[in-house]
Coordinates of C-alpha atoms in Angstrom, one line a residue:
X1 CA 29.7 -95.7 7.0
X2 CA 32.5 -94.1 4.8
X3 CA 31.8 -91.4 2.3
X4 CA 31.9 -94.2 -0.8
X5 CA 29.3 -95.7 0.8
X6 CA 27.1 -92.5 0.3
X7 CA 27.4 -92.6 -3.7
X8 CA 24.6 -95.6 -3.2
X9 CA 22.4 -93.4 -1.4
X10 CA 22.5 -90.8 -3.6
X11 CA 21.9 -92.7 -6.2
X12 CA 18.9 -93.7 -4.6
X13 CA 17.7 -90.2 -3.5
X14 CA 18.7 -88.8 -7.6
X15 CA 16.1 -91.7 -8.8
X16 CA 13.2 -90.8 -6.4
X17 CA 13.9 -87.3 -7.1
X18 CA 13.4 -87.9 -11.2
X19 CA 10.4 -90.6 -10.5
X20 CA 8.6 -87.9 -8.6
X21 CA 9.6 -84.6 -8.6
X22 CA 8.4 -84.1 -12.0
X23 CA 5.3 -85.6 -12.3
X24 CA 4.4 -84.1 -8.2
X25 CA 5.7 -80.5 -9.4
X26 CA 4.0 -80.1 -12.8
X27 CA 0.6 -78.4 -12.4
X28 CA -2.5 -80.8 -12.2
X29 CA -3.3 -84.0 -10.5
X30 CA -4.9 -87.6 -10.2
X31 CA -8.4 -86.8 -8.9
X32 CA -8.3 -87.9 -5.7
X33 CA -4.9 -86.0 -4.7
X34 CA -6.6 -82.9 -6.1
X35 CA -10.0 -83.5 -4.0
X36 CA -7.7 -84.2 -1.0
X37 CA -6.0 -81.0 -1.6
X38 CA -8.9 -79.1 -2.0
X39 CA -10.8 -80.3 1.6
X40 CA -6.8 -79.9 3.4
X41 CA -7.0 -75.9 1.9
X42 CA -10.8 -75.3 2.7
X43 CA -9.7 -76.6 6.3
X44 CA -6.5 -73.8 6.4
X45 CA -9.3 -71.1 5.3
X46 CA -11.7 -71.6 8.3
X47 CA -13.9 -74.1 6.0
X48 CA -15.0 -76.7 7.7
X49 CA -13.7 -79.2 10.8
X50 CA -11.0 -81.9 11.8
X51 CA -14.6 -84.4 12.2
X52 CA -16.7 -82.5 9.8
X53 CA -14.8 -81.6 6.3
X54 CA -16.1 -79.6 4.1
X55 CA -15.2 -80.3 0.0
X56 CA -17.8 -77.8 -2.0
X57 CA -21.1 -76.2 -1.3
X58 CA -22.5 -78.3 -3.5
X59 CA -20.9 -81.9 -3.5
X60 CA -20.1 -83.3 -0.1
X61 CA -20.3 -80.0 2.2
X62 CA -20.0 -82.7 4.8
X63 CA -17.2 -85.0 3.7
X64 CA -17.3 -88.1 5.5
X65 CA -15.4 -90.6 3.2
X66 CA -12.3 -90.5 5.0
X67 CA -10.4 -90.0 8.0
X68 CA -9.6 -86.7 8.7
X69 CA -6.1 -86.6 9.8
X70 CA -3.7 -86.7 7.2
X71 CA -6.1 -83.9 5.5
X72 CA -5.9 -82.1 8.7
X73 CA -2.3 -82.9 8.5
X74 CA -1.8 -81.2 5.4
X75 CA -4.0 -78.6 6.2
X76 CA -2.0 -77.3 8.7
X77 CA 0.5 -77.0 6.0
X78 CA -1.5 -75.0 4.5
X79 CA -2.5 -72.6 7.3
X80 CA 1.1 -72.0 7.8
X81 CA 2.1 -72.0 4.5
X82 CA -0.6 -70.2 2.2
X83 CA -2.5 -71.9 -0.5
X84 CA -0.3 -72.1 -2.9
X85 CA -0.2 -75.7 -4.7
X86 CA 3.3 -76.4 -3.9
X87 CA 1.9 -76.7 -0.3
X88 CA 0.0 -80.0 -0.4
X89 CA 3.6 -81.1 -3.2
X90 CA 5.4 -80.6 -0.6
X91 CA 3.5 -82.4 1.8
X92 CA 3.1 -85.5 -0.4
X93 CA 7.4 -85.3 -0.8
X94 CA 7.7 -85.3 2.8
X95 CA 5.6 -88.6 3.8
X96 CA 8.1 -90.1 1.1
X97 CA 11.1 -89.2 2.9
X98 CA 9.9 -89.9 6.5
X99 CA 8.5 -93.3 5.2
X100 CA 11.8 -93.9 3.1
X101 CA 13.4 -92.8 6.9
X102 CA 11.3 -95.7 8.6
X103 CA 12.2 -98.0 6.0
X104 CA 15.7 -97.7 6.7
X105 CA 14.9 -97.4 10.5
X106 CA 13.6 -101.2 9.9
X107 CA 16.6 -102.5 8.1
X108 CA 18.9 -101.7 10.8
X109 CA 16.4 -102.8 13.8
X110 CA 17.0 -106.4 12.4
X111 CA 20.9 -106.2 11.9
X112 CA 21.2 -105.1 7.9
X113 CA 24.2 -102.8 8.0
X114 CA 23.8 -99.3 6.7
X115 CA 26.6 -100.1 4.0
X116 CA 23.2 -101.8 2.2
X117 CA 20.5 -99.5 3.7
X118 CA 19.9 -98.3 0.1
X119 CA 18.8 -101.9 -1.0
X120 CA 15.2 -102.0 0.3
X121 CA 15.1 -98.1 -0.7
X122 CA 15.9 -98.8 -4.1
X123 CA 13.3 -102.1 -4.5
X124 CA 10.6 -99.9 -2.9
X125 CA 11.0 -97.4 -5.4
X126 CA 11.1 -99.7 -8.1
X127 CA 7.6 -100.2 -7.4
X128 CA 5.5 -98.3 -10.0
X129 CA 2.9 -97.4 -8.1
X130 CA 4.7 -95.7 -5.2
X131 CA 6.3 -93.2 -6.8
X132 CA 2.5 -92.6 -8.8
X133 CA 1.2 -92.1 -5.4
X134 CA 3.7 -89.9 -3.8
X135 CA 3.4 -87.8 -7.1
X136 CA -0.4 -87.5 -6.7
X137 CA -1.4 -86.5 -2.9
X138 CA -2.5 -90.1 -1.8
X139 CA -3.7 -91.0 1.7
X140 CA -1.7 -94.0 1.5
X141 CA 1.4 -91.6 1.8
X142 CA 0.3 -90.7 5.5
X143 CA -1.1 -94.1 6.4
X144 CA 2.3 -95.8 5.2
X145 CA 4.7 -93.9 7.3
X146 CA 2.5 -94.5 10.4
X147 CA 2.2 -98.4 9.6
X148 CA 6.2 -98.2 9.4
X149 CA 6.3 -96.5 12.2
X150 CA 4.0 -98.9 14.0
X151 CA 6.4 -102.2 12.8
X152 CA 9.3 -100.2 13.8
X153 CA 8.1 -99.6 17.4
X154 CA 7.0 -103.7 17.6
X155 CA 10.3 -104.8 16.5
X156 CA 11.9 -102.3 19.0
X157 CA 9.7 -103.7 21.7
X158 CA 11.2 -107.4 21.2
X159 CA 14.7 -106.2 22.4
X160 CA 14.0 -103.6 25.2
X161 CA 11.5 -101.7 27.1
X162 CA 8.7 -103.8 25.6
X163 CA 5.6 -101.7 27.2
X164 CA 6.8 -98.3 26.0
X165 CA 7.5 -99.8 22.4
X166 CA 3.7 -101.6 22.1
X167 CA 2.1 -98.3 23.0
X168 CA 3.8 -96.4 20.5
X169 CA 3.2 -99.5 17.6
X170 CA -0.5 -98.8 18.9
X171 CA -0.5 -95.2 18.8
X172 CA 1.2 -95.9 15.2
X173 CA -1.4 -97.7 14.0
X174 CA -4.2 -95.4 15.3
X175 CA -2.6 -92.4 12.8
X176 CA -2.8 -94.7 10.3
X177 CA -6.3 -95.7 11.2
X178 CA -7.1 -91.7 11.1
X179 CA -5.6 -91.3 8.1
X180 CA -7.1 -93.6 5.6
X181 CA -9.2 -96.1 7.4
X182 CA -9.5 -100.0 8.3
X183 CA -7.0 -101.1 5.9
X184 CA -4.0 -100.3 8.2
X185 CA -5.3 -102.9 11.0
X186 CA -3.3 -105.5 8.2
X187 CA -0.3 -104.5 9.9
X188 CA -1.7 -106.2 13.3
X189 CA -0.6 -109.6 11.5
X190 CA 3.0 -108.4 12.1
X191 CA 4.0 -110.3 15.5
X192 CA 1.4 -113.5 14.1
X193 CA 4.0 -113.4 11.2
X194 CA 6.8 -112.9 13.3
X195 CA 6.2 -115.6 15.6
X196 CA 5.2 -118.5 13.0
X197 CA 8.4 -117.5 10.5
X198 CA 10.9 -115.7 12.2
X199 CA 10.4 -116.8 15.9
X200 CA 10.8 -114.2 17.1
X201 CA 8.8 -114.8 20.3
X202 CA 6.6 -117.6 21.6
X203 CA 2.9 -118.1 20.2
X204 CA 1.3 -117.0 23.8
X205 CA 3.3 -113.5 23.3
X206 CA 2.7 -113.2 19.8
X207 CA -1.2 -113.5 20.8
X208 CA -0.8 -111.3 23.5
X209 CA 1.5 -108.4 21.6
X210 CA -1.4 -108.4 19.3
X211 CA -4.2 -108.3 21.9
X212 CA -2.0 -105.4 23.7
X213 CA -1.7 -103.5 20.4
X214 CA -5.6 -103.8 20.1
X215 CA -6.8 -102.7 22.9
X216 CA -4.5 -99.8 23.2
X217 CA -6.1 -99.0 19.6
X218 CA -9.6 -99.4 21.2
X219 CA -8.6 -97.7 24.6
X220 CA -8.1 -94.4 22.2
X221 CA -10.6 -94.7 20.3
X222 CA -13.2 -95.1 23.7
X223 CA -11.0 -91.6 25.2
X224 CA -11.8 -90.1 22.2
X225 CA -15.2 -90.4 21.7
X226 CA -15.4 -89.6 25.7
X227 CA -13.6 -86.6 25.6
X228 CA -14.8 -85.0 21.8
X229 CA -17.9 -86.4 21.3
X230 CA -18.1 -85.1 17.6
X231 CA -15.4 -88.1 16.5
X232 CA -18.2 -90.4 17.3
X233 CA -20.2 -89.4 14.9
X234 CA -17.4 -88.7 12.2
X235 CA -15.9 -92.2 12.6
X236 CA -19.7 -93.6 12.8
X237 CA -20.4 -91.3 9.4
X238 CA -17.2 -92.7 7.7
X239 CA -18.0 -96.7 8.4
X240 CA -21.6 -95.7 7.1
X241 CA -20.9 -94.1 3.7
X242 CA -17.5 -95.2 3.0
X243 CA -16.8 -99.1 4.7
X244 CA -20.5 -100.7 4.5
X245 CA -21.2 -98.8 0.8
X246 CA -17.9 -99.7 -0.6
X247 CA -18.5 -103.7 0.7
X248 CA -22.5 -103.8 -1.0
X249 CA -22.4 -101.1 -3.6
X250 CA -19.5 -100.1 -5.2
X251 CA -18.2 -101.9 -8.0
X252 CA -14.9 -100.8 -9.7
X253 CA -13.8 -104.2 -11.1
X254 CA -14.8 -107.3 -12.5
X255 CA -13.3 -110.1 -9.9
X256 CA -12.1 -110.0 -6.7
X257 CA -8.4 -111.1 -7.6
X258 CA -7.8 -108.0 -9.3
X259 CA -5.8 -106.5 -6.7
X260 CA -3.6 -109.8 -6.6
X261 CA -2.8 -109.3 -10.3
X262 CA -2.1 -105.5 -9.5
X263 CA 0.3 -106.9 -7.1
X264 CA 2.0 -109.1 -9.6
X265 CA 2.2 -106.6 -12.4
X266 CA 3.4 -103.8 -10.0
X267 CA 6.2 -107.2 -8.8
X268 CA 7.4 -107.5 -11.9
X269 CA 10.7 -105.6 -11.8
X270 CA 11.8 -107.0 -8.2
X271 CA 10.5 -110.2 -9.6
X272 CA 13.2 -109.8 -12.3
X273 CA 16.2 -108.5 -10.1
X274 CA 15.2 -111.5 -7.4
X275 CA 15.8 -113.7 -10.2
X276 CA 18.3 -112.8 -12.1
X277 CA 20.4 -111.8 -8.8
X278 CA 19.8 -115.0 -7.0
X279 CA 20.4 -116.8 -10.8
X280 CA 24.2 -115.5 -11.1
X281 CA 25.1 -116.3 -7.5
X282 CA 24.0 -119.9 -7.6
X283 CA 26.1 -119.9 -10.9
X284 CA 29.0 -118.5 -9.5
X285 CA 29.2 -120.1 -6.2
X286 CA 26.7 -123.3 -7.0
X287 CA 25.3 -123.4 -3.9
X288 CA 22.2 -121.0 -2.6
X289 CA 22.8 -122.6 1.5
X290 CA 24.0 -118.9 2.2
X291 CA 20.4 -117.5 1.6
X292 CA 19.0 -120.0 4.3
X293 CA 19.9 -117.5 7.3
X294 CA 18.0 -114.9 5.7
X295 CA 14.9 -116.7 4.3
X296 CA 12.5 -116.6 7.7
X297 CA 13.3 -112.8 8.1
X298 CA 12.1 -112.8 4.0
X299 CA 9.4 -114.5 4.0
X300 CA 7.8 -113.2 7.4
X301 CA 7.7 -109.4 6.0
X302 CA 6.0 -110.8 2.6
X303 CA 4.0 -112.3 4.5
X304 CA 3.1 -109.2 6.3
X305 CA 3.5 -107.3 3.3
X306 CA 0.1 -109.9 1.5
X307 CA -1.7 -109.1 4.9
X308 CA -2.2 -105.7 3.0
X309 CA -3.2 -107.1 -0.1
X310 CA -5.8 -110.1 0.4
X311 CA -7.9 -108.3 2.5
X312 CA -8.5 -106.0 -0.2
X313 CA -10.5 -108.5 -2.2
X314 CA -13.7 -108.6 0.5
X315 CA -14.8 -105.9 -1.6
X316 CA -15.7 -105.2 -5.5
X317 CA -14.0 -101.8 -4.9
X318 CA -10.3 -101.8 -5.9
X319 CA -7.3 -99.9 -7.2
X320 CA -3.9 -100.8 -7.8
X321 CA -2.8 -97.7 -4.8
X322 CA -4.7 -99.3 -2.2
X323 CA -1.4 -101.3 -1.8
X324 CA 0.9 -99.1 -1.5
X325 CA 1.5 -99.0 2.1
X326 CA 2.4 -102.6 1.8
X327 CA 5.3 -102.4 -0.6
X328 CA 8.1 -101.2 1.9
X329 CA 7.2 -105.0 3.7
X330 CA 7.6 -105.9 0.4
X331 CA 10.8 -104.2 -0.4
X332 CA 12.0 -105.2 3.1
X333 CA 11.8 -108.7 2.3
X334 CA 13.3 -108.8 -0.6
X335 CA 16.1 -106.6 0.6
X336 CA 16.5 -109.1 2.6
X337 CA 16.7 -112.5 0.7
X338 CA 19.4 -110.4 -1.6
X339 CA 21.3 -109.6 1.4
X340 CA 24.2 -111.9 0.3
X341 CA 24.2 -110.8 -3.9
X342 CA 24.1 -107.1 -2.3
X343 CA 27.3 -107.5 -0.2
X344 CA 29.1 -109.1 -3.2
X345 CA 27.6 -106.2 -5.4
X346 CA 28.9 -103.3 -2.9
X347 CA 32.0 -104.9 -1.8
X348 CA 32.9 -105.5 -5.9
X349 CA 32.3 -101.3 -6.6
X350 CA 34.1 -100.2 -3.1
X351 CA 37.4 -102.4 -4.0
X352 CA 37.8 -100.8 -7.6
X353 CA 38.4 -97.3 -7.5
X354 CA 37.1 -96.7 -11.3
X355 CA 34.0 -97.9 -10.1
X356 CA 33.4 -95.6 -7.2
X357 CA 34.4 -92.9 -9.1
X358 CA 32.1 -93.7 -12.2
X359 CA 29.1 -94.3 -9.0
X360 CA 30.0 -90.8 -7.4
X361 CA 29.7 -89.2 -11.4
X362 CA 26.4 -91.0 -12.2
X363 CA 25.1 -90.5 -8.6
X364 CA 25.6 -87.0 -8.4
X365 CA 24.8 -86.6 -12.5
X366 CA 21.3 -88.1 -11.7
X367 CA 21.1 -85.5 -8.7
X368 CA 21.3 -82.5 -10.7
X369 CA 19.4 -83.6 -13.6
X370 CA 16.5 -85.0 -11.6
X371 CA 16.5 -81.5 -9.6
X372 CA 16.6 -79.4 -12.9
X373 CA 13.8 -81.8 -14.8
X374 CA 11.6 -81.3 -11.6
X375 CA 12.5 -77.4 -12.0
X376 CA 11.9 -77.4 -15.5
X377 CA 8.6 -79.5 -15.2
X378 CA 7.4 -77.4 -12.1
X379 CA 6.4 -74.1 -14.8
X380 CA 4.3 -76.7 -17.0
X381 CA 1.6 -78.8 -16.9
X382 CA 1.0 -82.4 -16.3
X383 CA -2.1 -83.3 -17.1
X384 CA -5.4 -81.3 -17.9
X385 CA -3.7 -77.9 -19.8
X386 CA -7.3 -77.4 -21.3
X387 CA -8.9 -77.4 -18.2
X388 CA -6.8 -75.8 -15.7
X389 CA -6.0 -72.9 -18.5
X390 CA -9.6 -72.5 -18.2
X391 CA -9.9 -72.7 -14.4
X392 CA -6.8 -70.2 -14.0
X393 CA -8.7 -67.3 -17.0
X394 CA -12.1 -68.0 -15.1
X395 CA -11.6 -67.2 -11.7
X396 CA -9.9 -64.1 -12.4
X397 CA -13.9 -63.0 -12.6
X398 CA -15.4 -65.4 -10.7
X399 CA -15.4 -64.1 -6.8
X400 CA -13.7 -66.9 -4.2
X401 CA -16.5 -69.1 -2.4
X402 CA -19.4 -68.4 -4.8
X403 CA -21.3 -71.0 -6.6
X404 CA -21.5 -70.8 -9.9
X405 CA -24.0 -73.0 -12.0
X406 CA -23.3 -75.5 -14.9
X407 CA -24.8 -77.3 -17.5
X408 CA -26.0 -80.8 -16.4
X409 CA -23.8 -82.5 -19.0
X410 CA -21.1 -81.4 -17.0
X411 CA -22.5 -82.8 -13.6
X412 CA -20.4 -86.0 -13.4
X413 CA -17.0 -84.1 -14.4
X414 CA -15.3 -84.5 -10.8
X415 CA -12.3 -83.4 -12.0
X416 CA -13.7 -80.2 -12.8
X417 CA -15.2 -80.0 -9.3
X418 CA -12.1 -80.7 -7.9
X419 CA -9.9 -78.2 -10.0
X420 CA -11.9 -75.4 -9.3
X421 CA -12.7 -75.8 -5.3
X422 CA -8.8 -76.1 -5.3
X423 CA -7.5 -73.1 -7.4
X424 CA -10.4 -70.9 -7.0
X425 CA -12.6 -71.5 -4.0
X426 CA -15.4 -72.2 -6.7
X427 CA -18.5 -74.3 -6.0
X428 CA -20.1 -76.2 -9.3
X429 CA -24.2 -76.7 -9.0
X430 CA -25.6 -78.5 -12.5
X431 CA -28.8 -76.5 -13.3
X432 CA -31.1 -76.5 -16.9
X433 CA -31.7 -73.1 -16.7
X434 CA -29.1 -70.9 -14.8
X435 CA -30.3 -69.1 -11.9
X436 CA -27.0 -67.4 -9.9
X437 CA -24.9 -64.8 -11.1
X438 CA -22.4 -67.0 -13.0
X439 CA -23.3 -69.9 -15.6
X440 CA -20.4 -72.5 -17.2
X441 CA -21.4 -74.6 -20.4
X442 CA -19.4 -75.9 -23.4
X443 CA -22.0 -75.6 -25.4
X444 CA -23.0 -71.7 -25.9
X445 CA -25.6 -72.2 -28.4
X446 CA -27.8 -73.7 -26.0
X447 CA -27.6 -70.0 -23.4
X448 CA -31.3 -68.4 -24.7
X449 CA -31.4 -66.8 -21.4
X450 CA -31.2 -62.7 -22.7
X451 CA -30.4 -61.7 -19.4
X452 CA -27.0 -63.4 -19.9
X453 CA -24.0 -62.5 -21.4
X454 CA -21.1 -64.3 -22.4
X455 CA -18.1 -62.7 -20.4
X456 CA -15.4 -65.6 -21.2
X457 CA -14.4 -68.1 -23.0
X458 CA -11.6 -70.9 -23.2
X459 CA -10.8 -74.2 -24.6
X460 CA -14.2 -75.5 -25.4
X461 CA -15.5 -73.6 -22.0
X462 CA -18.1 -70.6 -21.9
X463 CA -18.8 -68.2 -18.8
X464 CA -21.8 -66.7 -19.1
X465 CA -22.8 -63.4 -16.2
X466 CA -26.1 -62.4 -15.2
X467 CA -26.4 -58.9 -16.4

């Protein structure tokens, strides 16, 4: 690969730098990300277990709603690294690049040359929703490099040493298991999908790669449990409170196909370059024949790529980042049908000097600016000035791990749980009448207790101390 042919990759790493950096560097966070961030640094600080995580004393000392490892994963960071917020940013840029690594990893297992590497980088990242996710601390972040991981190793294991490479897809899919849950077994559909489109293989070892996959999976799991008998009871705790609730009681939308319009509307820009690409090479050439070699290899990782998607609708419970760690199948398969526009693209820029020269400038332009926006944006906030001002002024008197009490109309403010377990080891317990040391309200008026006095105030929010 000839240093042109680097312009297009960094282009590529210039855009994921401005559609992340920012938003992932500016102060405050999507709920969960904050939440995640908060159990990964109580882990660091001795609070806590890899099976038993601990989020406040008050609201889930015993967090079961997960998997533990890509907290623990993170919270190693932040054993090693402090507690600083930049910690768990860091993190979540990370799992981007290794999954952008595994991405390209893929392309080149099934022939792609590395000259168009930065096609299925750019189409994943064109996806709104990744580069939401990456800027907020998701568990899909971990879980999607292991799924890659896990095809990677499959597709290595049809060419040579096919044991080795089935125990490593297996051992893939178990981190991803650990990190987020059941939805990474979609990724077990990969040789089905593989043997019905691409034939890849015959049906008896398609059934069998899959069986082998399994049990390795299961053969883990049955170690573990042997040897740490405490992941028994985490895993057991998880499929209790977070699998079985989320299937009978939890209710976030109103039909089960919402995720498949998610899907659609998060589509909609590949939609548009699939078409219009595919559209000006038919008119150019009138013929589309030279997309026929490609269209199995297509089609078989969207297939694999809605094996992450339709699953989803079993349950009432549904968000558009559930899907994340199926967009780089996605991507992949796109990259894939564009193969021929992409080669015409590239080989038009490299055989004009003006225009590898005007690619180097922009690349290199969006390189600098994305790093100096991210810069910039790191010393602001992103969302919730009001209440992380707040949080930052409070715990300057509020002691790390005490509990504090609140006003019940604050109770179902999670974010304000989250915020200050995360930036001041703070613990929130609704009470009528305060009883510790330390009462938060936003409505002062309604403190009669004489014994306390109003020691702070900001934004709306009032700190009240037992004299």
């Amino acid at each position: 690969m000839g240093q042109k042919s680097l312009y297009f990759f960094y282009f590529i790493g210039g855009l994921f730098l401005l559609l992340v950096g920012p938003q992932l560097f500016a102060d405050g966070m999507f709920l969960d990300g904050v939440t995640y961030a908060a159990i990964s640094n109580n882990l660091a600080e001795g609070l806590g277990s890899f099976w038993k995580l601990y989020y406040t004393a008050t609201l889930y000392p015993e967090f079961y709603e997960h998997p533990p490892l890509a907290l623990w994963l993170e919270g190693y960071l932040h054993f090693v690294f402090g507690s600083s917020i930049y910690v768990e940013r860091c993190y979540s840029f990370f799992t981007a690049i290794l999954t952008g690594f595994m991405i390209v990893l893929i392309w080149r297992q099934l022939g792609q040359a590395w000259t168009l590497a930065w096609v299925p980088l750019l189409l994943w990242l064109l996806f709104p929703k990744v580069s939401w996710s990456y800027s907020n601390n998701m568990l899909e972040n971990t879980m999607g490099v292991f799924l890659c991981a896990s095809v990677f190793f499959y597709l290595k294991s049809l060419t040579e040493r096919r044991a080795l490479y089935i125990l490593l897809a297996s051992f893939a899919l178990i981190f991803g298991f650990l990190s987020k849950g059941l939805v990474a077994f979609f990724i077990l559909s990969a040789p089905l999908w593989f043997w019905a489109i691409m034939h890849k293989e015959t049906w008896s070892r398609a059934f069998i790669d899959i069986g082998a996959i399994f049990m390795g999976f299961v053969g883990f799991l049955a170690l573990l449990f042997w040897i740490v008998p405490d992941s028994l009871n985490g895993l057991g705790m998880y499929f209790q409170f977070q699998v079985l609730h989320s299937l009978s009681d939890v209710i976030t939308v109103n039909n089960r196909f919402r995720i498949i319009k998610d899907f659609f509307n998060e589509s909609i820009i590949n939609f548009v370059i699939l078409i219009i690409g595919i559209g000006v090479f038919y008119i150019k050439s009138k013929t589309l024949l030279v997309f026929k070699p490609y269209l199995r290899t297509a089609v078989a990782f969207i297939a694999l790529g809605l094996s992450g998607v339709i699953p989803i609708m079993i349950s009432m419970k549904q968000s558009s980042y559930y899907i994340v760690p199926a967009f780089p199948f996605f991507a992949m398969g796109y990259s894939i049908l564009l193969v021929p526009v992409a080669s015409q693209v590239y080989k038009y820029i490299m055989d004009r000097e003006a225009f590898t020269r005007t690619l180097r400038i922009i690349a290199l332009s969006l390189c600098i600016g994305a790093l100096g926006f991210t810069i910039y944006k790191s010393q602001t906030f992103g969302r919730d000035e009001a209440k992380l001002t707040m949080i930052y002024q409070f715990s300057k008197s509020i002691p790390p791990r005490t509990i504090i009490d609140m006003e019940p109309e604050l109770k179902e403010d999670w974010g304000l749980h989250a915020y200050f377990m995360r930036y001041g080891s703070v613990s929130l317990d609704a009470k009528s009448f305060p009883q510790r040391t330390f009462y938060l309200c936003r409505n002062s008026e309604a403190m009669t207790d004489s014994t306390y006095l109003q020691v702070d105030e900001s934004n709306g929010y009032y700190l009240f101390k037992r004299q």
